[in-house]
Amino acid sequence: MAFDPQTPLCAVEDIPEDGSKGFALDERSTIFAVRKDGKVFIYHNSCPHAGLELNWVPDRFLDRDKEYILCTAHGAMFEIASGLCIGGPCAGASLRQLAHTIKDEQIYLQS
Ligand code: FES
């Protein structure tokens, strides 16, 4: 799926509350969205530690308690709202967040 600001990424309801969903942005990069407390957060799927994708299982980006984004490779934990790493080998670094808007319950990435 190529990035197109006119085409919705998905509907808000396509992301489970307290859950996450991954997307292919283009042939080489993936992103993921998290829905928490009624808000949506979208990040590039690239860990600041070693640049690996965070998930091994499709659409699974959160820890067991669904309180943090988890990098499966080496266990880095990130705040859902800010993307800040609060534990693990890249503590203090952050995931790269993507700006988006929501219109008619559809999510659009912003350029
Ligand atoms: S690549 Fe994410 S913690 Fe190492």
Short mmCIF file of C-alpha atoms and ligand atoms in Angstrom, two decimals:
data_model
loop_
_atom_site.label_atom_id
_atom_site.label_comp_id
_atom_site.label_asym_id
_atom_site.label_seq_id
_atom_site.Cartn_x
_atom_site.Cartn_y
_atom_site.Cartn_z
CA MET A 1 0.00 0.00 0.00
CA ALA A 2 1.62 3.24 -1.13
CA PHE A 3 1.25 6.30 1.05
CA ASP A 4 -1.60 8.45 -0.21
CA PRO A 5 -2.92 11.23 2.05
CA GLN A 6 -6.27 11.10 0.21
CA THR A 7 -6.85 7.43 0.93
CA PRO A 8 -7.67 6.32 4.47
CA LEU A 9 -5.20 4.01 6.15
CA CYS A 10 -8.13 2.20 7.75
CA ALA A 11 -11.16 2.85 9.90
CA VAL A 12 -10.59 3.57 13.58
CA GLU A 13 -12.63 0.49 14.44
CA ASP A 14 -10.25 -1.69 12.41
CA ILE A 15 -7.74 -1.23 15.25
CA PRO A 16 -8.88 -3.06 18.38
CA GLU A 17 -9.13 -0.92 21.53
CA ASP A 18 -6.00 -1.65 23.59
CA GLY A 19 -4.64 -3.33 20.50
CA SER A 20 -2.52 -2.74 17.46
CA LYS A 21 -2.41 -3.31 13.73
CA GLY A 22 0.42 -3.33 11.22
CA PHE A 23 0.47 -1.95 7.68
CA ALA A 24 2.86 -2.05 4.75
CA LEU A 25 3.59 1.56 3.86
CA ASP A 26 5.45 0.60 0.70
CA GLU A 27 7.60 -2.29 -0.48
CA ARG A 28 10.34 -1.58 2.04
CA SER A 29 8.74 -0.07 5.11
CA THR A 30 5.99 -0.94 7.52
CA ILE A 31 4.11 1.06 10.10
CA PHE A 32 1.74 0.19 12.92
CA ALA A 33 -1.14 1.81 14.74
CA VAL A 34 -2.12 1.46 18.39
CA ARG A 35 -5.48 2.37 19.84
CA LYS A 36 -5.45 3.30 23.51
CA ASP A 37 -7.97 5.23 25.62
CA GLY A 38 -9.88 6.20 22.50
CA LYS A 39 -6.82 7.68 20.79
CA VAL A 40 -4.82 6.41 17.84
CA PHE A 41 -1.01 6.49 17.65
CA ILE A 42 0.92 5.55 14.52
CA TYR A 43 4.62 4.75 14.30
CA HIS A 44 7.19 3.55 11.82
CA ASN A 45 7.87 -0.11 12.51
CA SER A 46 11.57 0.33 13.10
CA CYS A 47 13.19 0.00 16.50
CA PRO A 48 15.74 2.74 17.36
CA HIS A 49 18.02 0.06 18.84
CA ALA A 50 18.96 -1.99 15.77
CA GLY A 51 16.46 -0.85 13.18
CA LEU A 52 14.55 -4.12 13.23
CA GLU A 53 10.78 -4.41 12.92
CA LEU A 54 9.32 -4.57 16.40
CA ASN A 55 6.92 -7.46 15.95
CA TRP A 56 7.35 -11.13 15.14
CA VAL A 57 3.62 -11.89 15.16
CA PRO A 58 1.40 -9.93 12.74
CA ASP A 59 -0.46 -7.03 14.40
CA ARG A 60 1.06 -7.74 17.82
CA PHE A 61 3.03 -4.71 19.03
CA LEU A 62 2.00 -4.45 22.69
CA ASP A 63 3.22 -6.15 25.82
CA ARG A 64 1.07 -8.67 27.64
CA ASP A 65 -0.58 -5.99 29.83
CA LYS A 66 -1.13 -3.77 26.77
CA GLU A 67 0.50 -0.85 28.53
CA TYR A 68 3.62 -0.50 26.37
CA ILE A 69 4.78 -1.05 22.82
CA LEU A 70 7.24 -3.92 22.90
CA CYS A 71 10.12 -4.70 20.58
CA THR A 72 10.26 -8.45 20.40
CA ALA A 73 13.92 -8.62 19.34
CA HIS A 74 15.60 -7.42 22.55
CA GLY A 75 12.72 -6.36 24.78
CA ALA A 76 12.72 -2.57 24.45
CA MET A 77 9.55 -1.02 25.87
CA PHE A 78 8.03 2.22 24.57
CA GLU A 79 5.32 4.51 25.88
CA ILE A 80 2.25 4.19 23.67
CA ALA A 81 1.46 7.91 23.53
CA SER A 82 4.97 9.28 23.00
CA GLY A 83 6.99 6.39 21.57
CA LEU A 84 9.70 7.05 24.17
CA CYS A 85 11.73 3.98 25.14
CA ILE A 86 11.54 3.59 28.91
CA GLY A 87 13.39 0.29 29.21
CA GLY A 88 15.72 -1.87 27.20
CA PRO A 89 18.82 -1.33 25.09
CA CYS A 90 17.65 1.97 23.54
CA ALA A 91 16.25 3.67 26.68
CA GLY A 92 15.76 7.39 26.04
CA ALA A 93 15.38 6.96 22.27
CA SER A 94 12.01 7.17 20.57
CA LEU A 95 10.01 5.51 17.85
CA ARG A 96 9.23 7.77 14.90
CA GLN A 97 5.60 8.82 15.07
CA LEU A 98 3.50 9.57 11.97
CA ALA A 99 1.05 12.44 12.03
CA HIS A 100 -2.50 11.59 11.09
CA THR A 101 -6.00 12.97 11.08
CA ILE A 102 -9.31 11.25 11.70
CA LYS A 103 -12.31 12.21 9.60
CA ASP A 104 -15.61 10.35 9.60
CA GLU A 105 -13.95 7.64 11.71
CA GLN A 106 -11.35 7.07 8.99
CA ILE A 107 -7.63 7.50 9.64
CA TYR A 108 -5.55 9.50 7.13
CA LEU A 109 -1.78 9.82 7.26
CA GLN A 110 -0.47 13.35 6.88
CA SER A 111 2.46 14.17 4.65
S1 FES B 1 15.96 -4.08 17.84
FE1 FES B 1 14.42 -3.45 19.26
S2 FES B 1 15.31 -3.85 21.19
FE2 FES B 1 16.84 -4.45 19.77
#
